[in-house]
mmCIF file with all atom_site columns, C-alpha atoms in Angstrom:
data_model
loop_
_atom_site.group_PDB
_atom_site.id
_atom_site.type_symbol
_atom_site.label_atom_id
_atom_site.label_alt_id
_atom_site.label_comp_id
_atom_site.label_asym_id
_atom_site.label_entity_id
_atom_site.label_seq_id
_atom_site.pdbx_PDB_ins_code
_atom_site.Cartn_x
_atom_site.Cartn_y
_atom_site.Cartn_z
_atom_site.occupancy
_atom_site.B_iso_or_equiv
_atom_site.pdbx_formal_charge
_atom_site.auth_seq_id
_atom_site.auth_comp_id
_atom_site.auth_asym_id
_atom_site.auth_atom_id
_atom_site.pdbx_PDB_model_num
ATOM 1   C CA . MET H 1 1   ? 7.118   -8.577 -1.691  1.00 57.00 ? 1   MET H CA 1
ATOM 2   C CA . ALA H 1 2   ? 5.671   -5.211 -0.823  1.00 71.00 ? 2   ALA H CA 1
ATOM 3   C CA . GLU H 1 3   ? 4.716   -4.349 2.666   1.00 86.00 ? 3   GLU H CA 1
ATOM 4   C CA . ARG H 1 4   ? 1.179   -4.982 3.469   1.00 95.00 ? 4   ARG H CA 1
ATOM 5   C CA . PHE H 1 5   ? -1.134  -2.107 4.495   1.00 97.00 ? 5   PHE H CA 1
ATOM 6   C CA . GLY H 1 6   ? -1.600  -3.282 8.087   1.00 98.00 ? 6   GLY H CA 1
ATOM 7   C CA . GLU H 1 7   ? 2.102   -3.616 8.600   1.00 97.00 ? 7   GLU H CA 1
ATOM 8   C CA . ALA H 1 8   ? 2.719   -0.123 7.056   1.00 97.00 ? 8   ALA H CA 1
ATOM 9   C CA . LEU H 1 9   ? -0.013  1.364  9.262   1.00 98.00 ? 9   LEU H CA 1
ATOM 10  C CA . ARG H 1 10  ? 1.399   -0.204 12.434  1.00 98.00 ? 10  ARG H CA 1
ATOM 11  C CA . ARG H 1 11  ? 4.981   0.864  11.546  1.00 97.00 ? 11  ARG H CA 1
ATOM 12  C CA . THR H 1 12  ? 3.764   4.394  10.806  1.00 98.00 ? 12  THR H CA 1
ATOM 13  C CA . ARG H 1 13  ? 1.584   4.618  13.932  1.00 98.00 ? 13  ARG H CA 1
ATOM 14  C CA . GLN H 1 14  ? 4.290   3.360  16.260  1.00 98.00 ? 14  GLN H CA 1
ATOM 15  C CA . ARG H 1 15  ? 6.888   5.705  14.699  1.00 97.00 ? 15  ARG H CA 1
ATOM 16  C CA . ALA H 1 16  ? 4.504   8.592  15.570  1.00 98.00 ? 16  ALA H CA 1
ATOM 17  C CA . GLN H 1 17  ? 4.136   7.104  19.127  1.00 98.00 ? 17  GLN H CA 1
ATOM 18  C CA . ARG H 1 18  ? 0.323   6.839  18.899  1.00 98.00 ? 18  ARG H CA 1
ATOM 19  C CA . THR H 1 19  ? -1.853  4.124  20.195  1.00 98.00 ? 19  THR H CA 1
ATOM 20  C CA . LEU H 1 20  ? -4.531  1.947  18.502  1.00 98.00 ? 20  LEU H CA 1
ATOM 21  C CA . GLY H 1 21  ? -6.852  3.973  20.702  1.00 98.00 ? 21  GLY H CA 1
ATOM 22  C CA . ASP H 1 22  ? -5.692  7.290  19.117  1.00 98.00 ? 22  ASP H CA 1
ATOM 23  C CA . VAL H 1 23  ? -6.492  5.935  15.637  1.00 98.00 ? 23  VAL H CA 1
ATOM 24  C CA . ALA H 1 24  ? -9.770  4.386  16.662  1.00 98.00 ? 24  ALA H CA 1
ATOM 25  C CA . ARG H 1 25  ? -11.027 7.506  18.328  1.00 98.00 ? 25  ARG H CA 1
ATOM 26  C CA . LEU H 1 26  ? -10.112 9.601  15.238  1.00 97.00 ? 26  LEU H CA 1
ATOM 27  C CA . LEU H 1 27  ? -12.019 7.215  13.027  1.00 98.00 ? 27  LEU H CA 1
ATOM 28  C CA . ASP H 1 28  ? -14.847 6.575  15.434  1.00 97.00 ? 28  ASP H CA 1
ATOM 29  C CA . VAL H 1 29  ? -14.233 2.811  15.277  1.00 98.00 ? 29  VAL H CA 1
ATOM 30  C CA . SER H 1 30  ? -13.166 0.279  17.910  1.00 98.00 ? 30  SER H CA 1
ATOM 31  C CA . VAL H 1 31  ? -9.688  -0.530 18.943  1.00 98.00 ? 31  VAL H CA 1
ATOM 32  C CA . VAL H 1 32  ? -10.398 -4.216 17.882  1.00 98.00 ? 32  VAL H CA 1
ATOM 33  C CA . TYR H 1 33  ? -11.233 -2.935 14.330  1.00 98.00 ? 33  TYR H CA 1
ATOM 34  C CA . VAL H 1 34  ? -7.886  -1.012 13.937  1.00 98.00 ? 34  VAL H CA 1
ATOM 35  C CA . SER H 1 35  ? -6.032  -3.929 15.447  1.00 98.00 ? 35  SER H CA 1
ATOM 36  C CA . ASP H 1 36  ? -7.733  -6.290 12.979  1.00 98.00 ? 36  ASP H CA 1
ATOM 37  C CA . VAL H 1 37  ? -6.779  -4.027 10.060  1.00 98.00 ? 37  VAL H CA 1
ATOM 38  C CA . GLU H 1 38  ? -3.150  -3.854 11.268  1.00 98.00 ? 38  GLU H CA 1
ATOM 39  C CA . ARG H 1 39  ? -3.046  -7.668 11.489  1.00 97.00 ? 39  ARG H CA 1
ATOM 40  C CA . GLY H 1 40  ? -4.448  -8.112 8.047   1.00 96.00 ? 40  GLY H CA 1
ATOM 41  C CA . ASN H 1 41  ? -7.710  -9.641 9.350   1.00 97.00 ? 41  ASN H CA 1
ATOM 42  C CA . ARG H 1 42  ? -9.782  -6.792 7.764   1.00 97.00 ? 42  ARG H CA 1
ATOM 43  C CA . ARG H 1 43  ? -9.404  -4.836 4.574   1.00 96.00 ? 43  ARG H CA 1
ATOM 44  C CA . PRO H 1 44  ? -7.333  -1.704 4.373   1.00 97.00 ? 44  PRO H CA 1
ATOM 45  C CA . PHE H 1 45  ? -9.029  1.615  5.276   1.00 97.00 ? 45  PHE H CA 1
ATOM 46  C CA . SER H 1 46  ? -10.553 3.777  2.575   1.00 94.00 ? 46  SER H CA 1
ATOM 47  C CA . ASN H 1 47  ? -8.490  6.554  1.139   1.00 94.00 ? 47  ASN H CA 1
ATOM 48  C CA . GLU H 1 48  ? -10.547 9.088  3.117   1.00 94.00 ? 48  GLU H CA 1
ATOM 49  C CA . ARG H 1 49  ? -9.683  7.202  6.394   1.00 97.00 ? 49  ARG H CA 1
ATOM 50  C CA . ILE H 1 50  ? -6.094  6.863  5.436   1.00 97.00 ? 50  ILE H CA 1
ATOM 51  C CA . LEU H 1 51  ? -5.721  10.680 4.815   1.00 96.00 ? 51  LEU H CA 1
ATOM 52  C CA . LYS H 1 52  ? -7.222  11.227 8.302   1.00 97.00 ? 52  LYS H CA 1
ATOM 53  C CA . VAL H 1 53  ? -4.871  8.900  10.025  1.00 98.00 ? 53  VAL H CA 1
ATOM 54  C CA . ALA H 1 54  ? -1.836  10.293 8.017   1.00 98.00 ? 54  ALA H CA 1
ATOM 55  C CA . ARG H 1 55  ? -2.698  13.743 9.262   1.00 98.00 ? 55  ARG H CA 1
ATOM 56  C CA . LEU H 1 56  ? -2.846  12.379 12.899  1.00 97.00 ? 56  LEU H CA 1
ATOM 57  C CA . LEU H 1 57  ? 0.432   10.664 12.415  1.00 98.00 ? 57  LEU H CA 1
ATOM 58  C CA . LYS H 1 58  ? 2.091   13.484 10.645  1.00 97.00 ? 58  LYS H CA 1
ATOM 59  C CA . ALA H 1 59  ? 2.994   11.039 7.884   1.00 97.00 ? 59  ALA H CA 1
ATOM 60  C CA . ASP H 1 60  ? 2.921   11.040 4.121   1.00 96.00 ? 60  ASP H CA 1
ATOM 61  C CA . PRO H 1 61  ? -0.247  9.184  3.057   1.00 96.00 ? 61  PRO H CA 1
ATOM 62  C CA . ALA H 1 62  ? 1.120   8.040  -0.280  1.00 93.00 ? 62  ALA H CA 1
ATOM 63  C CA . PRO H 1 63  ? 2.829   4.815  0.973   1.00 94.00 ? 63  PRO H CA 1
ATOM 64  C CA . LEU H 1 64  ? -0.216  3.796  2.926   1.00 97.00 ? 64  LEU H CA 1
ATOM 65  C CA . ILE H 1 65  ? -2.541  4.517  -0.020  1.00 95.00 ? 65  ILE H CA 1
ATOM 66  C CA . ALA H 1 66  ? -0.241  2.557  -2.357  1.00 93.00 ? 66  ALA H CA 1
ATOM 67  C CA . ALA H 1 67  ? -0.151  -0.411 0.072   1.00 95.00 ? 67  ALA H CA 1
ATOM 68  C CA . ALA H 1 68  ? -4.004  -0.275 0.341   1.00 96.00 ? 68  ALA H CA 1
ATOM 69  C CA . ASP H 1 69  ? -4.502  -0.114 -3.420  1.00 94.00 ? 69  ASP H CA 1
ATOM 70  C CA . VAL H 1 70  ? -2.277  -3.105 -4.004  1.00 93.00 ? 70  VAL H CA 1
ATOM 71  C CA . GLU H 1 71  ? -3.895  -5.135 -1.213  1.00 94.00 ? 71  GLU H CA 1
ATOM 72  C CA . LYS H 1 72  ? -7.446  -4.264 -2.382  1.00 94.00 ? 72  LYS H CA 1
ATOM 73  C CA . GLY H 1 73  ? -6.528  -4.705 -6.007  1.00 91.00 ? 73  GLY H CA 1
ATOM 74  C CA . VAL H 1 74  ? -8.436  -1.451 -6.643  1.00 88.00 ? 74  VAL H CA 1
ATOM 75  C CA . ILE H 1 75  ? -7.277  2.144  -7.008  1.00 87.00 ? 75  ILE H CA 1
ATOM 76  C CA . GLU H 1 76  ? -9.564  4.600  -5.394  1.00 85.00 ? 76  GLU H CA 1
ATOM 77  C CA . TYR H 1 77  ? -9.943  7.974  -7.096  1.00 84.00 ? 77  TYR H CA 1
ATOM 78  C CA . ASP H 1 78  ? -12.729 10.410 -6.374  1.00 84.00 ? 78  ASP H CA 1
ATOM 79  C CA . ILE H 1 79  ? -13.286 11.826 -9.821  1.00 85.00 ? 79  ILE H CA 1
ATOM 80  C CA . SER H 1 80  ? -15.996 14.225 -8.475  1.00 87.00 ? 80  SER H CA 1
ATOM 81  C CA . LYS H 1 81  ? -13.294 16.357 -6.823  1.00 86.00 ? 81  LYS H CA 1
ATOM 82  C CA . ALA H 1 82  ? -11.154 16.423 -10.040 1.00 90.00 ? 82  ALA H CA 1
ATOM 83  C CA . LYS H 1 83  ? -10.821 19.459 -12.385 1.00 94.00 ? 83  LYS H CA 1
ATOM 84  C CA . PRO H 1 84  ? -12.729 18.770 -15.667 1.00 94.00 ? 84  PRO H CA 1
ATOM 85  C CA . LEU H 1 85  ? -9.585  18.037 -17.806 1.00 95.00 ? 85  LEU H CA 1
ATOM 86  C CA . GLU H 1 86  ? -8.168  15.807 -15.014 1.00 92.00 ? 86  GLU H CA 1
ATOM 87  C CA . ALA H 1 87  ? -11.420 13.797 -14.804 1.00 91.00 ? 87  ALA H CA 1
ATOM 88  C CA . LYS H 1 88  ? -11.522 13.408 -18.666 1.00 92.00 ? 88  LYS H CA 1
ATOM 89  C CA . VAL H 1 89  ? -7.850  12.271 -18.769 1.00 91.00 ? 89  VAL H CA 1
ATOM 90  C CA . VAL H 1 90  ? -8.320  9.757  -15.899 1.00 90.00 ? 90  VAL H CA 1
ATOM 91  C CA . GLY H 1 91  ? -11.609 8.546  -17.459 1.00 89.00 ? 91  GLY H CA 1
ATOM 92  C CA . ASP H 1 92  ? -10.072 8.082  -20.795 1.00 90.00 ? 92  ASP H CA 1
ATOM 93  C CA . LEU H 1 93  ? -7.067  6.297  -19.391 1.00 91.00 ? 93  LEU H CA 1
ATOM 94  C CA . VAL H 1 94  ? -9.176  3.973  -17.298 1.00 90.00 ? 94  VAL H CA 1
ATOM 95  C CA . SER H 1 95  ? -11.565 3.168  -20.235 1.00 91.00 ? 95  SER H CA 1
ATOM 96  C CA . GLY H 1 96  ? -8.562  2.640  -22.557 1.00 92.00 ? 96  GLY H CA 1
ATOM 97  C CA . LEU H 1 97  ? -6.934  0.257  -20.174 1.00 90.00 ? 97  LEU H CA 1
ATOM 98  C CA . ALA H 1 98  ? -10.275 -1.697 -19.600 1.00 90.00 ? 98  ALA H CA 1
ATOM 99  C CA . ARG H 1 99  ? -10.731 -2.251 -23.221 1.00 92.00 ? 99  ARG H CA 1
ATOM 100 C CA . GLY H 1 100 ? -7.084  -2.947 -23.996 1.00 90.00 ? 100 GLY H CA 1
ATOM 101 C CA . GLY H 1 101 ? -6.695  0.150  -26.181 1.00 88.00 ? 101 GLY H CA 1
ATOM 102 C CA . VAL H 1 102 ? -3.416  1.434  -24.552 1.00 90.00 ? 102 VAL H CA 1
ATOM 103 C CA . THR H 1 103 ? -0.131  0.110  -25.823 1.00 92.00 ? 103 THR H CA 1
ATOM 104 C CA . GLU H 1 104 ? 2.924   -0.577 -23.763 1.00 93.00 ? 104 GLU H CA 1
ATOM 105 C CA . ASP H 1 105 ? 4.697   2.266  -25.671 1.00 94.00 ? 105 ASP H CA 1
ATOM 106 C CA . GLN H 1 106 ? 1.879   4.720  -24.729 1.00 93.00 ? 106 GLN H CA 1
ATOM 107 C CA . LEU H 1 107 ? 1.990   3.605  -21.071 1.00 93.00 ? 107 LEU H CA 1
ATOM 108 C CA . GLU H 1 108 ? 5.785   4.074  -21.002 1.00 95.00 ? 108 GLU H CA 1
ATOM 109 C CA . ARG H 1 109 ? 5.421   7.597  -22.472 1.00 94.00 ? 109 ARG H CA 1
ATOM 110 C CA . ILE H 1 110 ? 2.742   8.380  -19.742 1.00 92.00 ? 110 ILE H CA 1
ATOM 111 C CA . ARG H 1 111 ? 5.122   6.984  -17.056 1.00 92.00 ? 111 ARG H CA 1
ATOM 112 C CA . THR H 1 112 ? 7.942   9.173  -18.295 1.00 94.00 ? 112 THR H CA 1
ATOM 113 C CA . ILE H 1 113 ? 5.830   12.246 -18.341 1.00 92.00 ? 113 ILE H CA 1
ATOM 114 C CA . LEU H 1 114 ? 4.702   11.648 -14.726 1.00 89.00 ? 114 LEU H CA 1
ATOM 115 C CA . LYS H 1 115 ? 8.249   10.890 -13.549 1.00 87.00 ? 115 LYS H CA 1
ATOM 116 C CA . ASP H 1 116 ? 9.503   14.119 -15.214 1.00 85.00 ? 116 ASP H CA 1
ATOM 117 C CA . SER H 1 117 ? 6.817   16.149 -13.290 1.00 75.00 ? 117 SER H CA 1
ATOM 118 C CA . GLU H 1 118 ? 7.982   14.927 -9.912  1.00 70.00 ? 118 GLU H CA 1
#
């Protein structure tokens, strides 16, 4: 099973030798709130907060965002900050997936393209 967001956050925070208080001050929340998130008693942070915390911890935000997305069951993507073509492609993909109009073969081709660009 994949690592839960709170576990990933705690591991990353401890590796960076930062306290719950450091994260709480950065996000302007209570230490109890951050502790609850780490223990899985509250939902994962928003992507905006994850990006702030990752900068503080000098860590790659991608694993934290991925863990949060899985746990929330929702992928956050701020389309308002996307370039026009990017917004159109993402919108088309999401609407295609929602209506069942994307085949397994098409998804595999998209996946291949994305892996090739890494």
